[in-house]
Short mmCIF file of C-alpha atoms in Angstrom, two decimals:
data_model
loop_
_atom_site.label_atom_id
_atom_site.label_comp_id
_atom_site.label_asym_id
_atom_site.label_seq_id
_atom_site.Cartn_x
_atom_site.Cartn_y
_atom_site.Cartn_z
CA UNK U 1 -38.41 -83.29 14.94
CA UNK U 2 -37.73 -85.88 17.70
CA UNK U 3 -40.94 -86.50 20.03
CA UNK U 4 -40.37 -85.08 23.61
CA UNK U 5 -43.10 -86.72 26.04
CA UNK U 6 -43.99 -85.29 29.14
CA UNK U 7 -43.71 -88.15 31.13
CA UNK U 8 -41.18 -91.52 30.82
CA UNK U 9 -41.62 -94.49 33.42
CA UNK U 10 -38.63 -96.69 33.72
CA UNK U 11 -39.29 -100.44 34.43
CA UNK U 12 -42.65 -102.19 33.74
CA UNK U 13 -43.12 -104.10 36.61
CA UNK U 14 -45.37 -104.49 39.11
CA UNK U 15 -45.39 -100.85 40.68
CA UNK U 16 -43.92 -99.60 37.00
CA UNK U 17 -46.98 -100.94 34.98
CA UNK U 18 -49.57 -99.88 37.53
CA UNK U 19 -48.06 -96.28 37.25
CA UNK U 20 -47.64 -96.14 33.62
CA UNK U 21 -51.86 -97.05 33.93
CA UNK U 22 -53.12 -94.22 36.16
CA UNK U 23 -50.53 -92.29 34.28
CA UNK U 24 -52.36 -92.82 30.65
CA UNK U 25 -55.82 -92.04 32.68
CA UNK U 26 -55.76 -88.40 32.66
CA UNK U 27 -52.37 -87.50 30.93
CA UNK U 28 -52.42 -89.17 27.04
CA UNK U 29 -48.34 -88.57 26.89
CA UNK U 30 -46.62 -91.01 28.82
CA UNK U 31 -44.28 -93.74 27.91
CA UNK U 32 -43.45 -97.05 29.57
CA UNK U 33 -40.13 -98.82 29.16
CA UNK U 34 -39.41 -102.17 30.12
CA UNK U 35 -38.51 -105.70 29.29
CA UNK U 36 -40.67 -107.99 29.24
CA UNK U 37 -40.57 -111.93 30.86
CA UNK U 38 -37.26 -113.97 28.99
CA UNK U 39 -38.06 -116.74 26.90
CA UNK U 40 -34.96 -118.34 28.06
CA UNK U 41 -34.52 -117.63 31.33
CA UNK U 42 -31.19 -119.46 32.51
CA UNK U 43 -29.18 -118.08 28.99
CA UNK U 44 -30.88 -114.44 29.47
CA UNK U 45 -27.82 -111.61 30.29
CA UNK U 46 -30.12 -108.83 30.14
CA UNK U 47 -32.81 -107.33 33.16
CA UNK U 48 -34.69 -109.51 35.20
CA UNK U 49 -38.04 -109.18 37.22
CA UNK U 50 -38.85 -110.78 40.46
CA UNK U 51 -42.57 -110.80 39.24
CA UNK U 52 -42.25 -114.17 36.63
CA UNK U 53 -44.36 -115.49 39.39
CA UNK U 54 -47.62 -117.17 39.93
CA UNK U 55 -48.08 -116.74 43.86
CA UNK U 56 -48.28 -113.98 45.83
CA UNK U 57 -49.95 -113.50 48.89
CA UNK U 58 -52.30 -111.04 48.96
CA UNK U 59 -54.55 -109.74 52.63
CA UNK U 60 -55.40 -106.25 54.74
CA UNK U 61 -54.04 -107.85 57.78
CA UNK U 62 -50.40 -106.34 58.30
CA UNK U 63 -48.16 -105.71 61.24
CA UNK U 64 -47.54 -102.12 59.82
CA UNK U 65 -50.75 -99.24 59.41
CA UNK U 66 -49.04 -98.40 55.87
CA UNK U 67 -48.80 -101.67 54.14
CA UNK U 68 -52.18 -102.67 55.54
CA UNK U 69 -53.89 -99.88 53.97
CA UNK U 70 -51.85 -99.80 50.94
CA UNK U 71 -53.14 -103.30 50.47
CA UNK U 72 -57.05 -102.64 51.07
CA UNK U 73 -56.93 -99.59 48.98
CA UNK U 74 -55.15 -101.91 46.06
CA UNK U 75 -57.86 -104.85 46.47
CA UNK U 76 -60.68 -102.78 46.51
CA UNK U 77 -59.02 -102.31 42.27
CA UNK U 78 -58.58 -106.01 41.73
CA UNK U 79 -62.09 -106.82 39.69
CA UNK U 80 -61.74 -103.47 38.16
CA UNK U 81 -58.60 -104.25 36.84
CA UNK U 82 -59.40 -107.74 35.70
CA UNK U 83 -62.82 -106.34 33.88
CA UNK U 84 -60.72 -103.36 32.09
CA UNK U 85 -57.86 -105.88 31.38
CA UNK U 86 -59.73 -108.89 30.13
CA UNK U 87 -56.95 -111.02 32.37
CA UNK U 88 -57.74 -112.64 35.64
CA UNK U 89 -54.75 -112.73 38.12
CA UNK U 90 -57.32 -112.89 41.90
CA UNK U 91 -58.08 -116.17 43.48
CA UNK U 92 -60.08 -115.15 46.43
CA UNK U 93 -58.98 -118.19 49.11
CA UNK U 94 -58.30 -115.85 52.29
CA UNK U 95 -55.34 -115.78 53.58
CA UNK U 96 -54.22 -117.09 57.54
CA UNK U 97 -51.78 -114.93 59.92
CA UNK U 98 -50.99 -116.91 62.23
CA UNK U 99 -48.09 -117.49 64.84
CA UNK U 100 -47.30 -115.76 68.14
CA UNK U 101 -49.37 -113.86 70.20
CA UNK U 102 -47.45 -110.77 70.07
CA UNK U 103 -48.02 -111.38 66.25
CA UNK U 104 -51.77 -111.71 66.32
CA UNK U 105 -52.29 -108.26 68.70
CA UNK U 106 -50.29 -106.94 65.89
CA UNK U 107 -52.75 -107.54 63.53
CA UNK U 108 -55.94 -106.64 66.19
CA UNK U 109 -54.30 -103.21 66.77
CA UNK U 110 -53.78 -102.62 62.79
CA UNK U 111 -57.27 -103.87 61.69
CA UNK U 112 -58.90 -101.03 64.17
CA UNK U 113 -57.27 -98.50 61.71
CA UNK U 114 -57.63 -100.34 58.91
CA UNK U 115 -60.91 -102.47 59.13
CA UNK U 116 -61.25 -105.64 57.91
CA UNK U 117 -63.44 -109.02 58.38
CA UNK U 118 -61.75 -111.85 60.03
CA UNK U 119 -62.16 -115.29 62.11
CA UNK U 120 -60.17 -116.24 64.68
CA UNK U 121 -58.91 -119.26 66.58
CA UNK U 122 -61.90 -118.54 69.25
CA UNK U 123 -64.35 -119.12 66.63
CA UNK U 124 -62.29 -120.93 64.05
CA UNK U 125 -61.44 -124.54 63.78
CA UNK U 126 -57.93 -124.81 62.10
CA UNK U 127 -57.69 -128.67 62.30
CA UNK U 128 -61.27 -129.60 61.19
CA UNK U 129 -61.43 -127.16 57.85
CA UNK U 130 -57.87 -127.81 57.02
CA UNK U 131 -56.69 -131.07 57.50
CA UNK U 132 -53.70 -131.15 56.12
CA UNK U 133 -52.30 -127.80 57.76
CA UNK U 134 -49.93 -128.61 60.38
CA UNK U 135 -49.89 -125.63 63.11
CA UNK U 136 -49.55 -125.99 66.97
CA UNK U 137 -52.67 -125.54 68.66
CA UNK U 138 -51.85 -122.96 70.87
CA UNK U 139 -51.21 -120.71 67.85
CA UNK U 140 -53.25 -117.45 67.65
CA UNK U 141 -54.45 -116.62 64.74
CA UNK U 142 -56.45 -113.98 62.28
CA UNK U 143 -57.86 -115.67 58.88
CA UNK U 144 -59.64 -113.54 56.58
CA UNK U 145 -61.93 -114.92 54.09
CA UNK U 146 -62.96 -112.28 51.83
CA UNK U 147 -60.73 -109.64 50.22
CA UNK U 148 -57.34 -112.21 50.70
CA UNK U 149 -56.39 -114.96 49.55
CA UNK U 150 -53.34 -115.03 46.14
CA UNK U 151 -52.41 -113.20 43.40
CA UNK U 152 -50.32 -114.14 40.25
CA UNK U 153 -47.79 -111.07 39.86
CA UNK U 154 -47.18 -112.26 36.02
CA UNK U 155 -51.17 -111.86 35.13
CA UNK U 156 -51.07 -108.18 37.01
CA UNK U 157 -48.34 -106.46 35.33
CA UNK U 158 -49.61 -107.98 32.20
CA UNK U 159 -53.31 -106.67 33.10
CA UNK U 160 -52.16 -103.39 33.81
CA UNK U 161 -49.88 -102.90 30.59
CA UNK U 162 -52.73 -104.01 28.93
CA UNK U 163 -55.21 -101.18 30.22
CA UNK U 164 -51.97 -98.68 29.77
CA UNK U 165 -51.95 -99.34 26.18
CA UNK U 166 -55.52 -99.62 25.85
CA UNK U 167 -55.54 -96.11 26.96
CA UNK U 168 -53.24 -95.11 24.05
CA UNK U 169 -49.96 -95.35 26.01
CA UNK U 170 -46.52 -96.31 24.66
CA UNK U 171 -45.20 -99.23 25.36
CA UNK U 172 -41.33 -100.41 24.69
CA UNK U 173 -40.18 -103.69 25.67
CA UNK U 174 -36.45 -102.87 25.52
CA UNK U 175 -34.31 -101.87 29.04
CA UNK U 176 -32.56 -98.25 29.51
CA UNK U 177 -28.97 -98.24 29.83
CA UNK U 178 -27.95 -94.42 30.43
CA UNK U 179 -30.24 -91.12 30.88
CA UNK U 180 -28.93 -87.89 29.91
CA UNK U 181 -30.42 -84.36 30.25
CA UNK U 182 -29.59 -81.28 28.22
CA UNK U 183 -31.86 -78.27 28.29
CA UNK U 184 -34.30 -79.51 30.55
CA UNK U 185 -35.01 -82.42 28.57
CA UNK U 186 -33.90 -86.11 29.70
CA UNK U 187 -32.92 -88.45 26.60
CA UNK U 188 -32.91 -92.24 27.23
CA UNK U 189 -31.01 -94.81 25.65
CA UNK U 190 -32.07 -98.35 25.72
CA UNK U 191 -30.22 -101.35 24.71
CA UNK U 192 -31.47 -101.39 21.29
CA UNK U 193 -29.79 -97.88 20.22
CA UNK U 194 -33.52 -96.11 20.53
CA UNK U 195 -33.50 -92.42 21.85
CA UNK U 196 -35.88 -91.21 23.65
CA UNK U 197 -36.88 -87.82 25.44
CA UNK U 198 -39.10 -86.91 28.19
CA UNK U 199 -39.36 -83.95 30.35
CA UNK U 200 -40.20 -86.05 33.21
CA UNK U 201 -38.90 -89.82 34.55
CA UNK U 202 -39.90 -92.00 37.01
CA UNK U 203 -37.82 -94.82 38.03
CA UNK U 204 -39.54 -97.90 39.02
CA UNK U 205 -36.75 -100.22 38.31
CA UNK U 206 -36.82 -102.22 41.46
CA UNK U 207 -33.52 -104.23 42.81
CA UNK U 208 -31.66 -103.20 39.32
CA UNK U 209 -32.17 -99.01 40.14
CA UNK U 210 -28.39 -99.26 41.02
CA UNK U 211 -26.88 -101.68 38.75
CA UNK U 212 -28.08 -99.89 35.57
CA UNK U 213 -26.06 -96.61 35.77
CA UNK U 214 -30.05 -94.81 35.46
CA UNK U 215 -28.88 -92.79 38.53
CA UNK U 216 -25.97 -90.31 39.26
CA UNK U 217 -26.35 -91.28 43.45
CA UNK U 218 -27.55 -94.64 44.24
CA UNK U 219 -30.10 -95.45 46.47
CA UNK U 220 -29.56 -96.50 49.81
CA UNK U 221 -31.38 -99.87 49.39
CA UNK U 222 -30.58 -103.34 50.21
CA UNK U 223 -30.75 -105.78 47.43
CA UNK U 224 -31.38 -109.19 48.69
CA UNK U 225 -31.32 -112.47 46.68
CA UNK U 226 -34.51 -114.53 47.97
CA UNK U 227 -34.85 -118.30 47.42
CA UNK U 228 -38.31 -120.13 47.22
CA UNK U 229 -39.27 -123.81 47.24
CA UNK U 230 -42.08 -125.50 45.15
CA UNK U 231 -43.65 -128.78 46.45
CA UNK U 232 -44.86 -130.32 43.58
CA UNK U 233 -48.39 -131.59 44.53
CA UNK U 234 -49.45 -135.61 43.79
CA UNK U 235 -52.16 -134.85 41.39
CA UNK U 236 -55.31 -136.36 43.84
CA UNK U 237 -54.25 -133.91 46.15
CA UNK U 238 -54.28 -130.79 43.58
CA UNK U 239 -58.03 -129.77 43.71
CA UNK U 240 -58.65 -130.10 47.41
CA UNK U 241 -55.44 -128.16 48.33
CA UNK U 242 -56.37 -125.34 45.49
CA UNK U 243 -58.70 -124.58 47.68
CA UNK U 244 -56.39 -123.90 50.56
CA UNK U 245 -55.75 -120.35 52.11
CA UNK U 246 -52.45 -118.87 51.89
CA UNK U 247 -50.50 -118.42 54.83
CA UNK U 248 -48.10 -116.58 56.93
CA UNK U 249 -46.42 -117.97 59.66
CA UNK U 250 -44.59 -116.66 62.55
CA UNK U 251 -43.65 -118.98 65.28
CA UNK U 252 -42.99 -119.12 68.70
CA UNK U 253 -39.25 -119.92 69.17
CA UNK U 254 -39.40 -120.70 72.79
CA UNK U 255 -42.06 -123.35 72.66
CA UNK U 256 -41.27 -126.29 75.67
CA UNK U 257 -43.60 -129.07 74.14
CA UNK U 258 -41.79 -128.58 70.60
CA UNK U 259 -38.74 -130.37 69.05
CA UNK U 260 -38.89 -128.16 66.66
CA UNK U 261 -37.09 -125.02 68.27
CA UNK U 262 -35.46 -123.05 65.38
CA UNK U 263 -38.39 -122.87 63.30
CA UNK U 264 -38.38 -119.66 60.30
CA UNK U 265 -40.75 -117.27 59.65
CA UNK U 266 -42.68 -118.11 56.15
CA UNK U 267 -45.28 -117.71 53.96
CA UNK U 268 -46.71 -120.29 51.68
CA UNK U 269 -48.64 -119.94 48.82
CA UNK U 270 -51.70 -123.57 48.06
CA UNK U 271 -51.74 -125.34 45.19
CA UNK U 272 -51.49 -123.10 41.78
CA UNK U 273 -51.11 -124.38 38.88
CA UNK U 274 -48.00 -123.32 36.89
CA UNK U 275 -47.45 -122.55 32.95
CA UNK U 276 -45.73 -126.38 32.37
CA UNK U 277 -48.89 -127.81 33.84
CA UNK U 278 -47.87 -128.75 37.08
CA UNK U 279 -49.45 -127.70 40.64
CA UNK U 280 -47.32 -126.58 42.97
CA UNK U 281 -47.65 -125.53 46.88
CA UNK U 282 -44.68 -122.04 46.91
CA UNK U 283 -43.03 -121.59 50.05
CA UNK U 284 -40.31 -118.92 51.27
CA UNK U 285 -39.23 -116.41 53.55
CA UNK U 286 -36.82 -117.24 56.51
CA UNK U 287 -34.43 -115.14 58.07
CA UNK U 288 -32.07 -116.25 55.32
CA UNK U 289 -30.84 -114.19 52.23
CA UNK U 290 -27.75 -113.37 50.23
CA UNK U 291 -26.89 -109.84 49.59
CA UNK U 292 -26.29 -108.83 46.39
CA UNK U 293 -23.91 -105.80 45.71
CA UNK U 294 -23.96 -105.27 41.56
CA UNK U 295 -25.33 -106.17 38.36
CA UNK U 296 -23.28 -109.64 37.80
CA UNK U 297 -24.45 -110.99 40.53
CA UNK U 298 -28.08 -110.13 40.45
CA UNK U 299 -27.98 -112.01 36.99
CA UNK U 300 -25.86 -114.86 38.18
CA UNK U 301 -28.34 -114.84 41.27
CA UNK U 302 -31.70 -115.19 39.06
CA UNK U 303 -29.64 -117.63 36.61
CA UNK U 304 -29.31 -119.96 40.00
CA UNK U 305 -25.30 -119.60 39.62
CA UNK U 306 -25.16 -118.76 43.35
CA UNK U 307 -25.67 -121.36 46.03
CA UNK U 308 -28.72 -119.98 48.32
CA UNK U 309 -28.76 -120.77 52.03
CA UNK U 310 -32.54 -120.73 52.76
CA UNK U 311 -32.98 -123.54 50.84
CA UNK U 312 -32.74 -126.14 53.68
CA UNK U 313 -34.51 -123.58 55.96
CA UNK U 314 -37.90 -123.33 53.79
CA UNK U 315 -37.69 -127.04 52.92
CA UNK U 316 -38.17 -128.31 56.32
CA UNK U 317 -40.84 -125.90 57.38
CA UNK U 318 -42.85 -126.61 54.19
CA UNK U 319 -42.75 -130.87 55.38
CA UNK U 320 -43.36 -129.60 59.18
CA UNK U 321 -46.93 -127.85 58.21
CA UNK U 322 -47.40 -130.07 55.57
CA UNK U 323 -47.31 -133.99 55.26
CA UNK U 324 -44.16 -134.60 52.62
CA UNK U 325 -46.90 -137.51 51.25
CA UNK U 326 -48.36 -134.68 49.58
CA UNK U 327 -45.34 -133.40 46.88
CA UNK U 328 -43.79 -135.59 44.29
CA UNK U 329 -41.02 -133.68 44.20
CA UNK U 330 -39.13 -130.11 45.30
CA UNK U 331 -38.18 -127.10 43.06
CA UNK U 332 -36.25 -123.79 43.79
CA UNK U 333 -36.71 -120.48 41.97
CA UNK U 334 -34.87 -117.35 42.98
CA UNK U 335 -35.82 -113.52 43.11
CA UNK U 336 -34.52 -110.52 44.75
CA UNK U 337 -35.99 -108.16 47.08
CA UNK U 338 -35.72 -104.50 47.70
CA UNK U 339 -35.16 -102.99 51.47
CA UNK U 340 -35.13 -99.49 52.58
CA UNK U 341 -34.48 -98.27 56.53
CA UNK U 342 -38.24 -96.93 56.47
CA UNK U 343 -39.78 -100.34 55.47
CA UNK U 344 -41.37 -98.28 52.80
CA UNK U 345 -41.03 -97.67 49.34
CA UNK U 346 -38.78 -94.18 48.50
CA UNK U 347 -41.29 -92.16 46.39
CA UNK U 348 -39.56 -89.05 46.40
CA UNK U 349 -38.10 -86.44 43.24
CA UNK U 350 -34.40 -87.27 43.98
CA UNK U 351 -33.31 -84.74 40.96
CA UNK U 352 -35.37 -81.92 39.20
CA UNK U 353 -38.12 -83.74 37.07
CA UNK U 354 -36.49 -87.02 37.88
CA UNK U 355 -38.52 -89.27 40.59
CA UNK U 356 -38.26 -92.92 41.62
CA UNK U 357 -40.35 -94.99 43.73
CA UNK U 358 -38.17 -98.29 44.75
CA UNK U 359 -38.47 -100.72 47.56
CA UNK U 360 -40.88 -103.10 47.78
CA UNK U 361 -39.48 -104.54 51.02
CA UNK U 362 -40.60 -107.87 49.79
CA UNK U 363 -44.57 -106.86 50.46
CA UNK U 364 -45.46 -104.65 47.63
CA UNK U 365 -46.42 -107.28 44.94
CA UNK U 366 -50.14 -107.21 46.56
CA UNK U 367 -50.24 -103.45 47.17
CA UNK U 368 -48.75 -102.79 43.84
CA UNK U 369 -51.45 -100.89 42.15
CA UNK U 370 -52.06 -98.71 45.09
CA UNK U 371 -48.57 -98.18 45.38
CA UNK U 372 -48.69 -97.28 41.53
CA UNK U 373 -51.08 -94.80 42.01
CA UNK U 374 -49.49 -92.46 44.83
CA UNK U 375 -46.32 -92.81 42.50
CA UNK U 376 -48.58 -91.62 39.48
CA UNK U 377 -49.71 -88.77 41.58
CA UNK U 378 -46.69 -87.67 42.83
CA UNK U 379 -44.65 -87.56 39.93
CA UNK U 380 -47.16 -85.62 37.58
CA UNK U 381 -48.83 -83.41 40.27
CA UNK U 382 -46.83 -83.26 43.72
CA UNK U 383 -50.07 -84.60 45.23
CA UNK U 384 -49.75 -87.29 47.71
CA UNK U 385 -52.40 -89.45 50.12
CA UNK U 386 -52.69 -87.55 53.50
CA UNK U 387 -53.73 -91.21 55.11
CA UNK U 388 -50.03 -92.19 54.85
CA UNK U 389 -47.28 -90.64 56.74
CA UNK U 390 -45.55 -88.50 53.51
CA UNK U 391 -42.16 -88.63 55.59
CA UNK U 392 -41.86 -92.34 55.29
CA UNK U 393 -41.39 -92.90 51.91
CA UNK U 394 -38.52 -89.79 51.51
CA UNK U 395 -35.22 -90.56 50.17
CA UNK U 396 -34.09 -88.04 53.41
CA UNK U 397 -35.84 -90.23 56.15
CA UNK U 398 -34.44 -93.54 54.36
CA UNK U 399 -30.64 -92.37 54.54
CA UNK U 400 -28.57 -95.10 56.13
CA UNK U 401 -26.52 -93.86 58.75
#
């Protein structure tokens, strides 16, 4: 007779994985399906992942109450998850916010709702601790130094399969290409021919929920492809700038004393060290992205077969707050990202038994295992965190207009 588990998570990402693991915790039938990272990258035609990463910023500080506390309540797990794992994926190197002033009373009125320890630039020198951090000097600024700093996405969904499967949950590295349900039961078809039935899904399949026919309805998300730059970092600068906090930036367009006037919002990511070997300094972000409308072009986006237009964009603010002496040379890498009208992931039982939580809004990498976690909930015992606003995160309040 054909095994029916109670509970099926699609996509074994970041938020996927980290459900799948609170899942196995107190319910011992669950199943995760996913694929995992391509050997072969550029001659791969099946599902990709925007977490084949090893920088992400990770910090409390946030513009937004939600994604702030999502993100404490999520590093508070990070040495837990690295103990039960056995894989490290935390470098604790704080993490600056820094830009306008609007942006930095932003942060002030978050942190008194969601407290966390910070300097600032009246009792921070910017210049003297980090030399080679270009920033104007009437930037304001929050820099926390504990609980922030980067995260490598690739180690955490690894860590967290890990623990999933150490807690006796199934694991298949294969992608779904149709659900069906008959009788109250769902049966799943992946691209290998295997069958299997749950009485409950989750969907966690980030910017490829609507390519992959899982859904009757799509979503009303916005996939967006996302281009990054890698300096590659001369190697007697490597251990110094390892050392370096990751950053956000958020300039002041109307600056007087500036030449540089249409400066972009980034991030940037200090020296990590890669899988060939190499160190490299990861910046990206701008108000630059291409949409991307079906399942051709999200693989012909990660494949690089699409010319981005943020290339130029991230480039020159990487050599602005950085010397260009530093890099021996410049790499791109591509991933998508996943927007919904709330700003907030949709969480929500869109069908009966059949739940989703997708949108990452390009912040959820760090908050992932928190954001795991209320998914988990949700999905096996309608229970949700009274600390966030429930209404954000419906499929109802994130209908487009």
């Amino acid at each position: 007779m054909q095994k029916i588990y109670s509970y099926a998570i699609i996509g074994a990402g970041l938020t996927g994985s980290a459900a799948a693991k609170y899942l196995s915790e107190k319910h011992k039938d669950a199943i995760l399906i996913g694929p995992g990272e391509p050997v072969d990258k550029s001659n791969h035609n099946g599902i990709y992942g925007s977490h084949y990463d090893e920088g992400r910023i990770t910090r409390i500080s946030d513009s937004n109450y939600g994604w702030s506390y999502l993100a404490k309540k999520s590093i508070e797990n990070y040495n837990q998850i690295q103990n039960d794992s056995g894989i490290n994926f935390y470098k604790e190197v704080g993490t600056l916010s820094i830009g306008t002033e609007e942006y930095y009373n932003e942060l002030i009125k978050t942190s008194r709702k969601v407290p966390f320890s910070y300097s600032d630039h009246n009792d921070f020198q910017l210049n003297k601790n980090f030399k080679y951090l270009n920033f104007s000097d009437i930037s304001k600024f929050v820099f926390e130094t504990g609980n922030a700093g980067h995260i490598s996405p690739r180690n955490l969904v690894s860590a967290q399969k890990q623990i999933f499967m150490n807690n006796n949950g199934k694991y298949v590295d294969d992608y779904v290409i149709s659900i069906t349900k008959s009788n109250k039961v769902f049966k799943i078809k992946t691209n290998q021919n295997l069958e299997i039935y749950s009485s409950k899904i989750l969907i966690c399949a980030g910017g490829f929920t609507n390519f992959t026919n899982l859904l009757q309805n799509e979503l009303p998300t916005k996939v967006r492809g996302r281009t990054i730059v890698l300096g590659e970092v001369k190697s007697k600068y490597i251990d110094e700038l390892k050392s370096y906090p990751s950053f956000i930036h958020k300039p002041n367009q109307n600056l007087k004393e500036t030449e540089n006037t249409n400066r972009e919002y980034t991030y940037c990511l200090p020296a990590i060290t890669y899988p060939n070997g190499k160190s490299y300094i990861k910046i990206g972000g701008s108000s630059h992205f291409t949409h991307i409308n079906n399942y051709q072009e999200a693989i012909d986006w990660f494949k690089g077969k699409i010319n981005s237009i943020e290339i130029e964009a991230v480039t020159n603010e990487l050599n602005i707050i950085y010397d260009p002496k530093l890099f021996a040379s410049y790499h791109t890498d591509n991933c998508v990202t996943t927007a919904t009208k709330t700003i907030y992931p949709i969480i929500d039982e869109i069908e009966d038994n059949l739940f989703v939580s997708v949108g990452g809004n390009g912040s959820a990498a760090k908050s992932s295992d928190y954001i795991g976690y209320i998914s988990a909930n949700f999905f096996a015992d309608g229970k949700w965190d009274n600390n966030l606003d429930r209404n954000l995160f419906t499929l109802k309040a994130n209908q487009l207009n």
